[in-house]
PDB file of C-alpha atoms in Angstrom:
ATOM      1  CA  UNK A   1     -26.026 -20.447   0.389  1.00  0.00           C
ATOM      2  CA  UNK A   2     -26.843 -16.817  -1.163  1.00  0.00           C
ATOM      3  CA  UNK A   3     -23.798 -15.381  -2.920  1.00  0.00           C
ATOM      4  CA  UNK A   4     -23.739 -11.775  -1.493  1.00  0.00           C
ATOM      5  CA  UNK A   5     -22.804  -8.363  -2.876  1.00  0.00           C
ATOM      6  CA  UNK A   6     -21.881  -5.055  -2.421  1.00  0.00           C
ATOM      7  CA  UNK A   7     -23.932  -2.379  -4.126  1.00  0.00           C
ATOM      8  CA  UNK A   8     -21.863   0.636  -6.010  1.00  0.00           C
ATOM      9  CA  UNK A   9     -22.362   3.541  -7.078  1.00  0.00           C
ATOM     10  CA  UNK A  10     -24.038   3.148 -10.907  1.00  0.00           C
ATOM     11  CA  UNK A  11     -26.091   0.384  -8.397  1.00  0.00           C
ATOM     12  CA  UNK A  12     -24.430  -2.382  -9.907  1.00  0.00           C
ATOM     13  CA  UNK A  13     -23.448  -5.322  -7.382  1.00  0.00           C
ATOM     14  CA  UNK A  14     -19.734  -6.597  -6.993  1.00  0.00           C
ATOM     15  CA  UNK A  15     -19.453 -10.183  -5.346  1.00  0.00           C
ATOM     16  CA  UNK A  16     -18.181  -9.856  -1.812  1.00  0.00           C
ATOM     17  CA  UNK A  17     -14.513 -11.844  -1.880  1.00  0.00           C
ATOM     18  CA  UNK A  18     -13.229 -13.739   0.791  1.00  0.00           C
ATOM     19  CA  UNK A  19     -10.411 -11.166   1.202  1.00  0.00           C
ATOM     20  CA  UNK A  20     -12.582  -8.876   2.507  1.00  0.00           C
ATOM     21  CA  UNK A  21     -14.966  -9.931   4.902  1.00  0.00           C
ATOM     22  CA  UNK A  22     -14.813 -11.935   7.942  1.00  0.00           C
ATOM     23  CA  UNK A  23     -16.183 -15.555   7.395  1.00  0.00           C
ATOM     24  CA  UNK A  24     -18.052 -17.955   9.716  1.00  0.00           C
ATOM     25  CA  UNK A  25     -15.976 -20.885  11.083  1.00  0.00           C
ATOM     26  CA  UNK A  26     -12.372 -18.534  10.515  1.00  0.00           C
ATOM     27  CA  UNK A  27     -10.257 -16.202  11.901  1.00  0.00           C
ATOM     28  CA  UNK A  28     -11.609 -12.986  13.073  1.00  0.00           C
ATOM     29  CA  UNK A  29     -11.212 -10.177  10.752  1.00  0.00           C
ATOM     30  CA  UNK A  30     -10.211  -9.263   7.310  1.00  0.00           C
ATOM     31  CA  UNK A  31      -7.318 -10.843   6.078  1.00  0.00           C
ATOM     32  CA  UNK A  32      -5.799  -7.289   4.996  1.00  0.00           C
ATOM     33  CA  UNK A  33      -5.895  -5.989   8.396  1.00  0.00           C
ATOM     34  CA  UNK A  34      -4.867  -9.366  10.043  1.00  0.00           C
ATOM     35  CA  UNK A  35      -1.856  -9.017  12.655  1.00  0.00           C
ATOM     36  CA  UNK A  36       0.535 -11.527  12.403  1.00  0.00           C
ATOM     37  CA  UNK A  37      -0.388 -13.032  15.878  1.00  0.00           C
ATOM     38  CA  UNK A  38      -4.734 -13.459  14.973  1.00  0.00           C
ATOM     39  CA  UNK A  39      -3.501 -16.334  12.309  1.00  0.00           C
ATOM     40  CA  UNK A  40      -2.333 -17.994  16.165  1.00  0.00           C
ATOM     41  CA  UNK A  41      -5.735 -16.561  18.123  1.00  0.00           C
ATOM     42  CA  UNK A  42      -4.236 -14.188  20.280  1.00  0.00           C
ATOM     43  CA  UNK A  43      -4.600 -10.854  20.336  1.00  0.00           C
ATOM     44  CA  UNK A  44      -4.391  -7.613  22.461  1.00  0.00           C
ATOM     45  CA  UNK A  45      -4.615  -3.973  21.601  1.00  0.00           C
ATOM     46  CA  UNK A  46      -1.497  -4.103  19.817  1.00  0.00           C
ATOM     47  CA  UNK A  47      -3.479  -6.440  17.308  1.00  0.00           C
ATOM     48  CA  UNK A  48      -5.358  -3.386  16.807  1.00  0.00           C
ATOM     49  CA  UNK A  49      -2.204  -0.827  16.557  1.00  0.00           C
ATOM     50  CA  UNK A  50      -1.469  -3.230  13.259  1.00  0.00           C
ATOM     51  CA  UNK A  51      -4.644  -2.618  12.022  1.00  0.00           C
ATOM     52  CA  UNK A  52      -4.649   1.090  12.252  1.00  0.00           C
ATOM     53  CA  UNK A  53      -0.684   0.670  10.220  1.00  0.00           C
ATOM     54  CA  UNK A  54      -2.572  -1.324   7.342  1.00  0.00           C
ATOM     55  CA  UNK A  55      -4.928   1.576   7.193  1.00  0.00           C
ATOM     56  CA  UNK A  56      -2.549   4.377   7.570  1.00  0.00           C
ATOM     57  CA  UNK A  57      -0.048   2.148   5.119  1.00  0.00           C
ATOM     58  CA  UNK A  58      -2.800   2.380   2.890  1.00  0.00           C
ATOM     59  CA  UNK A  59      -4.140   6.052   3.086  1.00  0.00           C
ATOM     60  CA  UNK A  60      -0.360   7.282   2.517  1.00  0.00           C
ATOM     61  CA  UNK A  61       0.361   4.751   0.205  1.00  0.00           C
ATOM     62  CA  UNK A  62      -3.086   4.048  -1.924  1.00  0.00           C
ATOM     63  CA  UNK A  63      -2.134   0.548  -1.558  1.00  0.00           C
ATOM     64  CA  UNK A  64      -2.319  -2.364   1.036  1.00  0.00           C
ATOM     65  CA  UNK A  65       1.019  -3.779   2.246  1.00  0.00           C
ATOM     66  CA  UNK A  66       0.168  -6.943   1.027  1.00  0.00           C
ATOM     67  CA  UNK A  67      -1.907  -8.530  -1.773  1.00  0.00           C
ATOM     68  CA  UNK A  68      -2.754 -11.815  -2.271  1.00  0.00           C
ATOM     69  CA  UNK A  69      -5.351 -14.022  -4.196  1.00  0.00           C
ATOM     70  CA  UNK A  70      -6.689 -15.895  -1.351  1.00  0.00           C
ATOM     71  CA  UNK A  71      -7.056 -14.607   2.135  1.00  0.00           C
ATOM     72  CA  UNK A  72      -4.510 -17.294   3.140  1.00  0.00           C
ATOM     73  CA  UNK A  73      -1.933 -16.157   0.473  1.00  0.00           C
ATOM     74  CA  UNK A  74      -2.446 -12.334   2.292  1.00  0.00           C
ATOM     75  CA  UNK A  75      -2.328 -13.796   5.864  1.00  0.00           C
ATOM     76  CA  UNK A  76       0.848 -15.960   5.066  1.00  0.00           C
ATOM     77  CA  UNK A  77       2.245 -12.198   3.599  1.00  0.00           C
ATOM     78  CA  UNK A  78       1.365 -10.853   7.456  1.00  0.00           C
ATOM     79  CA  UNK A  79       3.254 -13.366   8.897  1.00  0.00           C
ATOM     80  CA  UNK A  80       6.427 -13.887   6.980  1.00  0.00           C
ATOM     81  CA  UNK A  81       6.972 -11.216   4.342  1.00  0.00           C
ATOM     82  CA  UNK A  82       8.852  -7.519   5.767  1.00  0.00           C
ATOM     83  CA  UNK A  83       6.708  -4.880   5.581  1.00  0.00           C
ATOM     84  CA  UNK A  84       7.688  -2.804   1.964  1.00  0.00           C
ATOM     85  CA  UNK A  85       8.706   0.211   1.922  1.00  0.00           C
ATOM     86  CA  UNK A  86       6.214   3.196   0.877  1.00  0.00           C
ATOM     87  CA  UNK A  87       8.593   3.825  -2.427  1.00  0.00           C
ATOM     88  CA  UNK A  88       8.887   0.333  -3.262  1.00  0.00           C
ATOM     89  CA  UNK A  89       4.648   0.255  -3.613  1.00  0.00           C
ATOM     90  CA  UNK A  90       4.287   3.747  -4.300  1.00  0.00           C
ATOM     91  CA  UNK A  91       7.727   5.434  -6.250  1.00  0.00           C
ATOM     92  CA  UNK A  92       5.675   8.381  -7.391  1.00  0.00           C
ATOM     93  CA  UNK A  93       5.037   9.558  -3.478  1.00  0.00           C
ATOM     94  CA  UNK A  94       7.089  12.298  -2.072  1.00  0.00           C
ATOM     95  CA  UNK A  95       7.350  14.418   0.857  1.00  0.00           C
ATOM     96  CA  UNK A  96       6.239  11.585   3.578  1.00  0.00           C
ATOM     97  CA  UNK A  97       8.713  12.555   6.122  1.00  0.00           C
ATOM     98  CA  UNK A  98      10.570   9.744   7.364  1.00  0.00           C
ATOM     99  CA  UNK A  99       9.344   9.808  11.036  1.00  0.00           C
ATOM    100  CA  UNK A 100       5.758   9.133   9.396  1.00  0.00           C
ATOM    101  CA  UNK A 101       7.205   5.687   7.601  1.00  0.00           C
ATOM    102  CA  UNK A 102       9.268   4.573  10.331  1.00  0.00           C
ATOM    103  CA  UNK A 103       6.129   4.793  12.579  1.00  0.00           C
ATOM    104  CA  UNK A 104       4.162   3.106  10.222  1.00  0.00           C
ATOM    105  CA  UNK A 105       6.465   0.409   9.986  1.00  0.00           C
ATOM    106  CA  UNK A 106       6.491   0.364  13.680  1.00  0.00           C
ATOM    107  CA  UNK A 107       2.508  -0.262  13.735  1.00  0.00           C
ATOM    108  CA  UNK A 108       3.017  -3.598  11.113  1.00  0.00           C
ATOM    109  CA  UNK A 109       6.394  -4.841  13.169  1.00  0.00           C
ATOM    110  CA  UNK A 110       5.512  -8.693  13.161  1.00  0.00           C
ATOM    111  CA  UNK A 111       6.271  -8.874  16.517  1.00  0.00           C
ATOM    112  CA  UNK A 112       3.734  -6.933  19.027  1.00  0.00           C
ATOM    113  CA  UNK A 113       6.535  -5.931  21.507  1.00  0.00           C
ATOM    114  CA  UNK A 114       7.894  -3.827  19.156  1.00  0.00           C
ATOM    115  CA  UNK A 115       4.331  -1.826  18.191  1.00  0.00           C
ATOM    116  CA  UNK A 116       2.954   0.629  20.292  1.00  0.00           C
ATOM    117  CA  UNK A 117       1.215  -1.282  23.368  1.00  0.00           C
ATOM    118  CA  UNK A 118      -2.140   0.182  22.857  1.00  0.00           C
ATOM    119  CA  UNK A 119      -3.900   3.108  20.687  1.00  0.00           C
ATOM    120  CA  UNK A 120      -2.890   5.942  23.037  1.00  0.00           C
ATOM    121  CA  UNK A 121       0.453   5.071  22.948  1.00  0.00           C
ATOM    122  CA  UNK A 122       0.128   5.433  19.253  1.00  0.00           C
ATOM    123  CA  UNK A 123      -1.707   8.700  20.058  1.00  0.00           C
ATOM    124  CA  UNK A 124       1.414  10.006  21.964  1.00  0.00           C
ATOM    125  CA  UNK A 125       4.050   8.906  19.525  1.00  0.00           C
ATOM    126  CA  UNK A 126       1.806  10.786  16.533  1.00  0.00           C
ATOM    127  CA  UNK A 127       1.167  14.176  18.649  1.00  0.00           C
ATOM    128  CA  UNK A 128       5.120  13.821  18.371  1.00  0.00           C
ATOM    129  CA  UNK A 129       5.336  14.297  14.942  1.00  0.00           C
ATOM    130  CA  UNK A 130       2.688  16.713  14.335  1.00  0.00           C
ATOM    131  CA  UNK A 131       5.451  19.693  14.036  1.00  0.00           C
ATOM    132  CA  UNK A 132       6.647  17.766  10.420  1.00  0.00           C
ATOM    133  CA  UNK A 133       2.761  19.116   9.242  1.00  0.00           C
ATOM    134  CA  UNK A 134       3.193  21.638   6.640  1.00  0.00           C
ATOM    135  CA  UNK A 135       0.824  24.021   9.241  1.00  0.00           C
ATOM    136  CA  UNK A 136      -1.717  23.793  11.786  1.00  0.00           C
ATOM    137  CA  UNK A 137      -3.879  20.680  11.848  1.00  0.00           C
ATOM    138  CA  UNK A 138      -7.092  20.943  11.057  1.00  0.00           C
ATOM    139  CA  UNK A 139     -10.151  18.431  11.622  1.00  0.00           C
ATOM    140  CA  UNK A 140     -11.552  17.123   8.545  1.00  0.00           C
ATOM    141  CA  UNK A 141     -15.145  17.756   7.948  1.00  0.00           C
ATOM    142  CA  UNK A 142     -17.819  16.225   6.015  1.00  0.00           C
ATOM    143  CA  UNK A 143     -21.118  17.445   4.809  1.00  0.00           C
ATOM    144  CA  UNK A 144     -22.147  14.028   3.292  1.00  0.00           C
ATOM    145  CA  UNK A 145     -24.305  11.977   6.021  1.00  0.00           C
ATOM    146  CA  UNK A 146     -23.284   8.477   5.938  1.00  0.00           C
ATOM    147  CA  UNK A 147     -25.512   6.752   3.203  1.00  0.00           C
ATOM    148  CA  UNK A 148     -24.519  10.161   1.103  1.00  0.00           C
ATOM    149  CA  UNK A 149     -21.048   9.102   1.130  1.00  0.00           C
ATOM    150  CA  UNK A 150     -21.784   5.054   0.027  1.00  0.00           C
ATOM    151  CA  UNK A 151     -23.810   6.198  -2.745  1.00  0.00           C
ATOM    152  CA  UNK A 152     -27.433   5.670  -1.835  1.00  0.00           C
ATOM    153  CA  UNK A 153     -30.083   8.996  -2.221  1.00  0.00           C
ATOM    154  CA  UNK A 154     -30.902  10.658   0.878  1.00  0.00           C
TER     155      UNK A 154
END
């Protein structure tokens, strides 16, 4: 079997580990991203809703909920371990207002009937707390194209 990598930047190659990429004969997905429920098989769109709280844990944050040397170790985290709180990974982070957490922590609730159902329920329950912005939103724009913004010439 080839041993894959990922290209970088200074176009040296970093092994591919089996945290972060789906592997033949497992579980769908990455086990970073995994909702509780996927280490069973099921799934729905609020599989999906805990997902998009690993990401948005992590953009706030700069760190994943939960860490772990083998994908198993991380999944086992998913299932069993309460989600921490954004000081207890991140004590230097200020001025996340509390509505923002608490719906964060309601995207990585272990049990799916207590996530929003689907994506625009989500939607709904963020429009809610867009007043807590410091001003207007405004879309983010990009002038890299895609293979700009991974690092290749273009």
């Amino acid at each position: 079997m080839q041993d894959l990598t990922l290209p970088t930047r200074d176009g040296a190659s970093l092994p591919q580990s089996d945290l972060q990429m789906t592997q033949k004969g497992m579980i769908l997905g990455s086990a970073y991203y995994m909702a509780p429920e996927q280490a069973h098989g099921k799934g729905d769109p609020r599989t999906d809703v805990y997902a998009l709280g690993v990401i948005l844990f992590h953009m706030i944050t700069g760190k994943l909920p939960y860490e772990g040397a083998t994908s198993m170790e991380v999944i086992v985290k998913h299932h069993s371990k309460a989600v921490p709180a954004f000081a207890d990974v991140s004590p230097d982070l200020v001025g996340v207002p509390p509505e923002v957490e608490a719906l964060v922590q309601k995207c990585l609730s272990k049990r799916p009937d207590n996530r929003p159902q689907d994506m625009n329920a989500l939607l709904e329950e963020m429009r809610a707390l867009a007043h807590l912005a410091d001003g207007p939103m405004q879309p983010v724009t990009s002038t890299l194209t895609g293979m700009q913004a991974i690092g290749a010439e273009g």
